Short mmCIF file of C-alpha atoms and ligand atoms in Angstrom, two decimals:
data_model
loop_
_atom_site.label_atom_id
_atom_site.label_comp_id
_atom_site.label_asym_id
_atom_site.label_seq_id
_atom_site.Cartn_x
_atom_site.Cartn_y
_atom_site.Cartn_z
CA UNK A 22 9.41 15.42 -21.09
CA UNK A 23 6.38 16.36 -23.69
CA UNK A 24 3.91 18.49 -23.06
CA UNK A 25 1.53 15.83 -22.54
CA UNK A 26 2.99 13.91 -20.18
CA UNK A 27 0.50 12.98 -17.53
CA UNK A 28 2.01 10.32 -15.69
CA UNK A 29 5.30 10.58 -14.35
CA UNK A 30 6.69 9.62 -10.89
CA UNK A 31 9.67 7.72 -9.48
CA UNK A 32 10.11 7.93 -5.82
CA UNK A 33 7.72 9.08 -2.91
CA UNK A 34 8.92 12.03 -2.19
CA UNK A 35 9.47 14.29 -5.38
CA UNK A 36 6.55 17.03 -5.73
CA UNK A 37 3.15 15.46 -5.94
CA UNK A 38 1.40 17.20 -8.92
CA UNK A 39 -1.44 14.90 -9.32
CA UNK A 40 -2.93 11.76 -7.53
CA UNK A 41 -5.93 9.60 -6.95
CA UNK A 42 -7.65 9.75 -3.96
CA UNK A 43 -9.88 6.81 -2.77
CA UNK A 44 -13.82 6.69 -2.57
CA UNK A 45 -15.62 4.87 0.58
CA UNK A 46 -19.18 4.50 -1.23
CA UNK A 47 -20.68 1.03 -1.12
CA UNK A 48 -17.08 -0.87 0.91
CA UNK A 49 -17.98 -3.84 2.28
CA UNK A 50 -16.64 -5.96 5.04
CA UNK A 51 -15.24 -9.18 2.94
CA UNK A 52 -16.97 -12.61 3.39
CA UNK A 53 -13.94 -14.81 4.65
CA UNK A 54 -11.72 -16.00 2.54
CA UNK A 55 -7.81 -17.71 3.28
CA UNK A 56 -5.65 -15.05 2.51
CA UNK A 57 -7.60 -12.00 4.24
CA UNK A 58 -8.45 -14.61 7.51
CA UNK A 59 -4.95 -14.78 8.04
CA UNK A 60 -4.75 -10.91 8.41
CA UNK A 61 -7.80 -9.62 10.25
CA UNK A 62 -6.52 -10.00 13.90
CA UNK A 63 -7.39 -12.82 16.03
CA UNK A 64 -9.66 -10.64 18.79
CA UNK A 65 -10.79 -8.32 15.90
CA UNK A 66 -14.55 -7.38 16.06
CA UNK A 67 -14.73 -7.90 11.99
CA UNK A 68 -14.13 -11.78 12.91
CA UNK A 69 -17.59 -13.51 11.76
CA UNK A 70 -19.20 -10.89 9.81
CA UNK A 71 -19.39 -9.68 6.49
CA UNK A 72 -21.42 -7.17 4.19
CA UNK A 73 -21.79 -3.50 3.25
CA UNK A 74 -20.65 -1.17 6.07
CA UNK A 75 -23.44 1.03 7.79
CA UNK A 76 -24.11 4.55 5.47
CA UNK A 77 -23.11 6.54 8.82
CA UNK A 78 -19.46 5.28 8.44
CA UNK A 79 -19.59 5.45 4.57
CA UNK A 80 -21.07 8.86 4.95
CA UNK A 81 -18.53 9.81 7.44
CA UNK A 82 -15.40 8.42 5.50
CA UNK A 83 -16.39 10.14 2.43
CA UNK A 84 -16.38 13.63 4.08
CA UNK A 85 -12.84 13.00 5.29
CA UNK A 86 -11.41 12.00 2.12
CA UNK A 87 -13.55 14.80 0.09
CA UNK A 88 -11.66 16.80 2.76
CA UNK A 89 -8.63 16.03 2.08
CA UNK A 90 -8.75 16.39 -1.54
CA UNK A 91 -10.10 19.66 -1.23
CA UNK A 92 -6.98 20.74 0.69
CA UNK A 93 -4.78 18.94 -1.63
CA UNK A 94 -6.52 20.85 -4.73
CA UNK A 95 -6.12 24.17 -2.91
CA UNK A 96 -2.30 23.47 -3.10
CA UNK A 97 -2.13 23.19 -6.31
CA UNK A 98 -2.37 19.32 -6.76
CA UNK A 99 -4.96 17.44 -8.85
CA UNK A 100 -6.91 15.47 -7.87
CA UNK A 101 -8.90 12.27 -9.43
CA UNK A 102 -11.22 10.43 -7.77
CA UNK A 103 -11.87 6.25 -8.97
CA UNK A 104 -15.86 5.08 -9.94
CA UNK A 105 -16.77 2.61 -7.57
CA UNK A 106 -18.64 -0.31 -8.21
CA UNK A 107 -20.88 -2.30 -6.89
CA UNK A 108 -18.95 -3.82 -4.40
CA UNK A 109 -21.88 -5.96 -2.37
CA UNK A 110 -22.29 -8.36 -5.61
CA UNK A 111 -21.02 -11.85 -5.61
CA UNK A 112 -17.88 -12.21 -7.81
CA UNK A 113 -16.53 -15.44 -9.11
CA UNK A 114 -14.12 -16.93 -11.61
CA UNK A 115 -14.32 -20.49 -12.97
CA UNK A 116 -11.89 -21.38 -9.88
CA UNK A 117 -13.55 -19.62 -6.96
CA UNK A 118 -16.63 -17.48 -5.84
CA UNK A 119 -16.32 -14.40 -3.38
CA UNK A 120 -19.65 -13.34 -1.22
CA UNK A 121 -18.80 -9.92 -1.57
CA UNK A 122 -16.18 -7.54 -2.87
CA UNK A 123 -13.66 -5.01 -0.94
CA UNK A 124 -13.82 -1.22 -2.02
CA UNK A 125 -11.78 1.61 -3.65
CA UNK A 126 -10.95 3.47 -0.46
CA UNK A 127 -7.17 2.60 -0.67
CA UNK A 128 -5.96 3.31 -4.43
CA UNK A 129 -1.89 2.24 -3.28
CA UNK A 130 -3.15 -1.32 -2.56
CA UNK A 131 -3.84 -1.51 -6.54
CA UNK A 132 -1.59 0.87 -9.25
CA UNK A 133 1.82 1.02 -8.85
CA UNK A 134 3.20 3.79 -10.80
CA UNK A 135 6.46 4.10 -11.90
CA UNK A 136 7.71 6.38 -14.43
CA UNK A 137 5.20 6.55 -17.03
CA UNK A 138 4.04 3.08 -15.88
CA UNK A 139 1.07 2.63 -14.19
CA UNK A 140 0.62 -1.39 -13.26
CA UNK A 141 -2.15 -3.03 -12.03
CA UNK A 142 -1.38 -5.47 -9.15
CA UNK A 143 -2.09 -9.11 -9.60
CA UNK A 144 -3.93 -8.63 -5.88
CA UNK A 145 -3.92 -11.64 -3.68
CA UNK A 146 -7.91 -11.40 -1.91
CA UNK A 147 -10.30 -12.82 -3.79
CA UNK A 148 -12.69 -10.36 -3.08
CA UNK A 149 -10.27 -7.55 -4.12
CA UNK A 150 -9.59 -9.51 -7.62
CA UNK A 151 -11.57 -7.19 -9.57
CA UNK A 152 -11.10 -4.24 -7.97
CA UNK A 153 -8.94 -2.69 -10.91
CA UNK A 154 -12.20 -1.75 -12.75
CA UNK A 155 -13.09 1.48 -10.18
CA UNK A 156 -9.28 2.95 -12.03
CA UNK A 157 -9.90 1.78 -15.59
CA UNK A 158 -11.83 4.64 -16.66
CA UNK A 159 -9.23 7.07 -15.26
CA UNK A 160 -6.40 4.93 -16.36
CA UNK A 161 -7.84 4.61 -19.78
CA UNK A 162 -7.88 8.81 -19.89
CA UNK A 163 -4.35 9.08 -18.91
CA UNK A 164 -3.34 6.92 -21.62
CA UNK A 165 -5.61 8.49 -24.68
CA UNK A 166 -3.81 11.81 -23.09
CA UNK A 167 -0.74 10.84 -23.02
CA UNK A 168 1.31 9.26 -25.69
CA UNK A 169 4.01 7.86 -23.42
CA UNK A 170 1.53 6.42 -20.80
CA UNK A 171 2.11 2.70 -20.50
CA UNK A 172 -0.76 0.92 -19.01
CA UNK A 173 0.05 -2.44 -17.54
CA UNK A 174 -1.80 -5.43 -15.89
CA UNK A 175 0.34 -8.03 -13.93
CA UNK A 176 -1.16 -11.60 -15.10
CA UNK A 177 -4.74 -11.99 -13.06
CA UNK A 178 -3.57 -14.94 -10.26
CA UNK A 179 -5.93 -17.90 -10.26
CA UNK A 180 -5.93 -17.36 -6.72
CA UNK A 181 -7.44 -21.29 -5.83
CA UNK A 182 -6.78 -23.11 -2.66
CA UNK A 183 -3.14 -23.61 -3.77
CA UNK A 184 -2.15 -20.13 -3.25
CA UNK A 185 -3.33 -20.04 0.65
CA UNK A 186 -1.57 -22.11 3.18
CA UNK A 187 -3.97 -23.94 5.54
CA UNK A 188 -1.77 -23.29 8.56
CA UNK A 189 -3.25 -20.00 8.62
CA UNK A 190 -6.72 -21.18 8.30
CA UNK A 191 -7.31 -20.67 12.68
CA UNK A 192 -8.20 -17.97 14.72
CA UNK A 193 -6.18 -19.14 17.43
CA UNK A 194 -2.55 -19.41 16.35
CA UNK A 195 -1.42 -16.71 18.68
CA UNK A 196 0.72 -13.90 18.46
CA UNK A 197 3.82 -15.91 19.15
CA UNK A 198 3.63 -18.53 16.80
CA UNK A 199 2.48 -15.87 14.23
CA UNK A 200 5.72 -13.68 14.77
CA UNK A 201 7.99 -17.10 14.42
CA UNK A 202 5.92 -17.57 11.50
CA UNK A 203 7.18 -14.32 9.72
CA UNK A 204 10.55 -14.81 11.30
CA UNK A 205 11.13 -17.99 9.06
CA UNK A 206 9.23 -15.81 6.35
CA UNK A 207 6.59 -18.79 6.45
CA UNK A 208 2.97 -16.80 5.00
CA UNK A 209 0.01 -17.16 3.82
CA UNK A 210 0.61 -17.29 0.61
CA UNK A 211 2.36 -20.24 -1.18
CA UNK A 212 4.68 -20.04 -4.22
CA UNK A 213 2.17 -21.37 -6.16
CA UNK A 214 2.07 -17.95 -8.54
CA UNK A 215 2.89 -14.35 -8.65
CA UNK A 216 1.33 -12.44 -6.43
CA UNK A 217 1.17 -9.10 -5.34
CA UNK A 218 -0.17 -5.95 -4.15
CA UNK A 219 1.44 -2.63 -4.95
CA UNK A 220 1.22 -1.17 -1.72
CA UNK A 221 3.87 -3.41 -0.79
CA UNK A 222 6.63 -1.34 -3.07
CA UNK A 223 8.21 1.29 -2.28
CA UNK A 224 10.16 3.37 -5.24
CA UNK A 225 13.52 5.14 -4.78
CA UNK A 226 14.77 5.90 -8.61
CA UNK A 227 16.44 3.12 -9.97
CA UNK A 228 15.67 0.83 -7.01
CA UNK A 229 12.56 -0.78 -5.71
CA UNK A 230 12.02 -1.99 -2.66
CA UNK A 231 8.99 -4.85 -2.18
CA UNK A 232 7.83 -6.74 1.18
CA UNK A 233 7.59 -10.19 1.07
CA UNK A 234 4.65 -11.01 3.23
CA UNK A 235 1.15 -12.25 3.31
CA UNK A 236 0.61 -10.06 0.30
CA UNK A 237 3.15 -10.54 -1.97
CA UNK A 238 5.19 -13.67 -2.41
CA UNK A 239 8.75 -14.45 -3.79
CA UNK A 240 7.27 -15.35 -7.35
CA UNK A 241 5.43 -12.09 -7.28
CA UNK A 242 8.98 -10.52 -6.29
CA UNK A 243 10.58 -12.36 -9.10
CA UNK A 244 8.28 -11.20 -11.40
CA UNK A 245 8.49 -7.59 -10.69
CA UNK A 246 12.55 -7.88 -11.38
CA UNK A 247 11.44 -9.86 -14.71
CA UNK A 248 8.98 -6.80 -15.55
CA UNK A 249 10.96 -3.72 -14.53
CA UNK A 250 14.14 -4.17 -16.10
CA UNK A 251 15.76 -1.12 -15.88
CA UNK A 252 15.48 -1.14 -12.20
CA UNK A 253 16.97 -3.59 -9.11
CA UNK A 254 14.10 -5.09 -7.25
CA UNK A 255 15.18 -6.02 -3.47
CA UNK A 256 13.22 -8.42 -1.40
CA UNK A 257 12.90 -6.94 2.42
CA UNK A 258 11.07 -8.33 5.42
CA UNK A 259 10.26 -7.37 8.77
CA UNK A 260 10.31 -9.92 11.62
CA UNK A 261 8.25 -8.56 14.20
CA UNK A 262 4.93 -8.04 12.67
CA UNK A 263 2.64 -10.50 13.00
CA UNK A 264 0.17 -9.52 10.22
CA UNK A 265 2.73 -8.13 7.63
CA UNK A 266 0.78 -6.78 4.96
CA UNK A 267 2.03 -3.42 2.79
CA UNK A 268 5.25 -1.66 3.49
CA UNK A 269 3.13 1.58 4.35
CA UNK A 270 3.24 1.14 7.89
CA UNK A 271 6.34 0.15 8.77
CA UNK A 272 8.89 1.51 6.16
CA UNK A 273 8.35 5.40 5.27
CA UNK A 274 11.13 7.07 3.13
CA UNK A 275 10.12 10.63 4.12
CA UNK A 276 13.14 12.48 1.52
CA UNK A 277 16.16 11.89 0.22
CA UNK A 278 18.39 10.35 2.79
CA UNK A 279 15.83 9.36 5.39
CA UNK A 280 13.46 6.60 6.52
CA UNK A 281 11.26 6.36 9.40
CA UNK A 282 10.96 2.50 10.13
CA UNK A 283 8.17 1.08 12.77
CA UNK A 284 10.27 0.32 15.80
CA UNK A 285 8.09 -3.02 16.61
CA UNK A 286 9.10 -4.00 12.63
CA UNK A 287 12.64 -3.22 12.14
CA UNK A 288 14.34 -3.73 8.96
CA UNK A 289 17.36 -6.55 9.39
CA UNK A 290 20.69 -5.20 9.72
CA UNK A 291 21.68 -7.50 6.64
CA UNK A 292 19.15 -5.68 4.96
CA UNK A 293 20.08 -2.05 6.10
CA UNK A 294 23.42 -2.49 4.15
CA UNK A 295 21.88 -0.85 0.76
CA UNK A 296 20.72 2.64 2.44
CA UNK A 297 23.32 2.61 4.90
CA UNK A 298 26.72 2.04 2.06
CA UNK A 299 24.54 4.87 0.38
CA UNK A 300 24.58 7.41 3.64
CA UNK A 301 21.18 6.96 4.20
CA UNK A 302 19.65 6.90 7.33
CA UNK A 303 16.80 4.59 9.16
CA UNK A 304 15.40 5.93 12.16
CA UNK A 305 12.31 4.52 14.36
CA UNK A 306 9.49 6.29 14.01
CA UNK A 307 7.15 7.87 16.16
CA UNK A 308 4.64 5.83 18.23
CA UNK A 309 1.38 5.56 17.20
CA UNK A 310 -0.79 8.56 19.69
CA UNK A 311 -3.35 5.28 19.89
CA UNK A 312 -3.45 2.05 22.26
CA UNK A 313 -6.31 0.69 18.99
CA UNK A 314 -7.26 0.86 15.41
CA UNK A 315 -11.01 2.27 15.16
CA UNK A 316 -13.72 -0.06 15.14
CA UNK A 317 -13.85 -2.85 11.98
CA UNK A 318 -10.43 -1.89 10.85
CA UNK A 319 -7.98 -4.42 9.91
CA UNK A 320 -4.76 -2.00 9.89
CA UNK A 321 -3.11 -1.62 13.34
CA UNK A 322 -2.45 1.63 15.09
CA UNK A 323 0.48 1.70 12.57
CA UNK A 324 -1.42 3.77 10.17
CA UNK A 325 0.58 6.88 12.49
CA UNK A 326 3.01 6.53 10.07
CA UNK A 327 1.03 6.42 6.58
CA UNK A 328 2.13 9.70 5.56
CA UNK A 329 1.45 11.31 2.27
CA UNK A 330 5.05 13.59 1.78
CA UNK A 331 3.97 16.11 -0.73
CA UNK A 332 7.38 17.36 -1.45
CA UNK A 333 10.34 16.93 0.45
CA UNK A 334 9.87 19.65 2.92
CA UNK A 335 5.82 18.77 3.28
CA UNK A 336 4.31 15.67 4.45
CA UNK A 337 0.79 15.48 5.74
CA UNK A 338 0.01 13.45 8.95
CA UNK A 339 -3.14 12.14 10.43
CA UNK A 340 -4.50 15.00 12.87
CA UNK A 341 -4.58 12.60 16.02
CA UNK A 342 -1.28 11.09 15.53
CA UNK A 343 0.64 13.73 17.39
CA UNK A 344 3.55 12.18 18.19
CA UNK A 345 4.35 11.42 14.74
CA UNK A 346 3.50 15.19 13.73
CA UNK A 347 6.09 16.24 16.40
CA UNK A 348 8.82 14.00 15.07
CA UNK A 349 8.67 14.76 11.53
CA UNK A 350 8.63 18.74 12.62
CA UNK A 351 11.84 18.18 14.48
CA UNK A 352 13.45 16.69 11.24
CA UNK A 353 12.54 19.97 9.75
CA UNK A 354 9.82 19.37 7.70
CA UNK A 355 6.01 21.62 7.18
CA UNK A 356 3.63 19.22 8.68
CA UNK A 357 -0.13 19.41 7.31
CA UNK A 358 -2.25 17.40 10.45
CA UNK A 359 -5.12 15.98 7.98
CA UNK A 360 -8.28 14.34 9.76
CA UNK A 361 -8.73 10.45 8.54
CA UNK A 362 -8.62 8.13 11.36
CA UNK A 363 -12.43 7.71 10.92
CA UNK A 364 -11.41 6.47 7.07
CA UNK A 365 -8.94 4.35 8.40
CA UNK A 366 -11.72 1.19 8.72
CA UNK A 367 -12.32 1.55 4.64
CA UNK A 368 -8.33 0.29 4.11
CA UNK A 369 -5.70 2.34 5.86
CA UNK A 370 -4.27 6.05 6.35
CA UNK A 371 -3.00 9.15 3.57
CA UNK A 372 -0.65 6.95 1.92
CA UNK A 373 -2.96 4.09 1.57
CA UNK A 374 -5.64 6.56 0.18
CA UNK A 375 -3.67 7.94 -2.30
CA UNK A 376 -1.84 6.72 -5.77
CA UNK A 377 0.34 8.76 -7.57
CA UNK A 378 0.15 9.89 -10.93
CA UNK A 379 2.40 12.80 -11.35
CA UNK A 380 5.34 13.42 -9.43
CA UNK A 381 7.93 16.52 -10.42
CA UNK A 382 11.84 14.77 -11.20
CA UNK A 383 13.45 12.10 -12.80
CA UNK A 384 15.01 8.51 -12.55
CA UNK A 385 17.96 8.80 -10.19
CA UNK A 386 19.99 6.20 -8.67
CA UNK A 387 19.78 6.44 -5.25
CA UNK A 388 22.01 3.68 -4.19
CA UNK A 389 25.04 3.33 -6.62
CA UNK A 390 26.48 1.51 -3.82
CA UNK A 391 24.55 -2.17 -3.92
O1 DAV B 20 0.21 -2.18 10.09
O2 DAV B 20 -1.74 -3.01 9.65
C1 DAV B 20 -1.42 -1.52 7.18
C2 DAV B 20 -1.09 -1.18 5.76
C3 DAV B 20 -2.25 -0.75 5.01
N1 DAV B 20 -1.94 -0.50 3.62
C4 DAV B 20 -0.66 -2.54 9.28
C5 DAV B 20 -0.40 -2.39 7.81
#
């Protein structure tokens, strides 16, 4: 690798050099719009309102994540931070208008980096369509530093009423109707385009493994296998969640060899076949240490287990999810408790907060077995 290489990482668990960490200033609550409706639960207190969030919260979530990359710096990791913009303003394309925007809290949601790739997600909120621009100024440094950088942009999604399915257009389809829903892989999102958001990937070397959800559709699948060539793109799902957006909370490769998967959200055994011919192993994870999410968050107590593994003996762990801290412990590993759960309204936990740029190691085929 030259000198200059800046980005560089191919799993989640290889030593984290360098990342982004999110900014709360200015997030807003989105206006409604199909695809988000569909995920911001049915008794959630977000239901009917829209707008900046209050400067206490923003104030609040800020100190957290300054926090954290303080401690992150301190071990030797650097750490970039995104420009946020003005996320109150009205957006619109020639096919749709947006009251409001979303924020740049959760960096994952957006860049998927693999290798010397970095890849802007094609989204699928309207409100989140622009959200890219907060990372262009930092992605457009990485690649004047680094000759092998590759920056990429998945083709922008119209994103009109053709992408959203109206069956998900109620507040009242109830939890049972919602999990048969994701049983028969029926979502939000229609086939209309690709779509998707790269918090629902998860790398492992040669292989990635995407979600198909509310987020990300088959097309968008399809299109990731079409893009990333050198690699084997699977398709996984997991019947049991009724609001299945991004992998992070549900399937969490902690090293080589191991996965923590949300008990509630297990992965099919049809599906466990590729880790399990290659020796690794799934376990459940820990439960969540809360009965709720924090006030105006749309992420479920999940978030427990949104780690951040900073190597594969280190992983850092929300401070209040105890039981989650005590499991990965027992598995051997350093656990660093980090405080967040009051970021966790701005768009999720450590992982979701973070995007990496460097990572120490190479491509390696994890699963020659497929
Ligand atoms: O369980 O609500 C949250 C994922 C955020 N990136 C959940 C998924």
């Amino acid at each position: 690798m030259s000198e200059k290489t800046v980005v560089n990482s191919w799993n989640e668990w290889d030593p984290l050099k360098h990342v982004i960490v999110g900014k709360a200033d200015g997030t807003c609550i989105p206006a409604p719009e199909p695809a988000l409706d569909a995920k911001v639960p049915e008794d959630s207190d977000m239901r009917g309102q829209f707008g900046p969030r209050t400067k206490d919260t923003v104030d609040k979530a800020n100190e957290l994540l300054d926090n954290f990359s303080n401690m992150l710096e301190k071990r030797g990791i650097k750490v970039d931070r995104p420009d946020p913009i003005d996320f109150s303003q009205k957006t619109s394309t020639p096919d749709w208008e947006a009251e409001t925007m979303f924020g740049c809290m959760p960096p994952r949601d957006v860049l998927l980096t693999v290798g010397s790739e970095i890849l802007e997600a094609t989204m699928s909120y309207r409100c989140r369509w622009f959200e890219y621009l907060c990372y262009r100024p930092l992605l457009q440094k990485y690649y004047n530093e680094d000759p092998n950088m590759r920056h990429e942009s998945a083709p922008k999604p119209r994103l009109t009423d053709a992408d959203y399915r109206k069956d998900y257009l109620s507040d009242k389809i109830g939890i049972q109707k919602r999990l048969e829903w994701t049983e028969d892989k029926f979502f939000v999102t229609t086939e209309e385009e690709p779509l998707f958001d790269a918090a629902d990937v998860l790398r492992f070397g040669k292989d990635l493994v995407v979600q198909h959800g509310f987020t990300t559709n088959l097309k968008g699948i399809d299109w990731l296998k079409r893009h990333f060539k050198d690699h084997r793109v699977h398709a996984v799902n997991f019947p049991g969640d009724p609001y299945p957006i991004h992998i992070d909370a549900t399937f969490t490769p902690i090293k080589e060899g191991l996965i923590i998967n949300n008990p509630q959200r297990r992965l099919p055994k049809e599906q466990r076949k590729l880790f399990e011919n290659n020796g690794w192993e799934i376990i459940d994870s820990a439960q969540p240490a809360h009965n709720e999410p924090p006030p105006l968050c749309y992420s479920s107590t999940w978030l427990s287990m949104n780690v951040l593994v900073l190597d594969p003996k280190t992983v850092c762990v929300e401070k209040s999810e105890v039981y989650q801290a005590e499991q990965l412990d027992k598995l051997g590993m350093e656990v660093i408790p980090v405080e967040l759960r009051d970021a966790y309204a701005f768009g999720g936990g450590l992982h979701c907060c973070t995007a990496d740029v460097y990572r120490e190691g190479e491509l390696k085929d994890y699963f020659p077995k497929q």
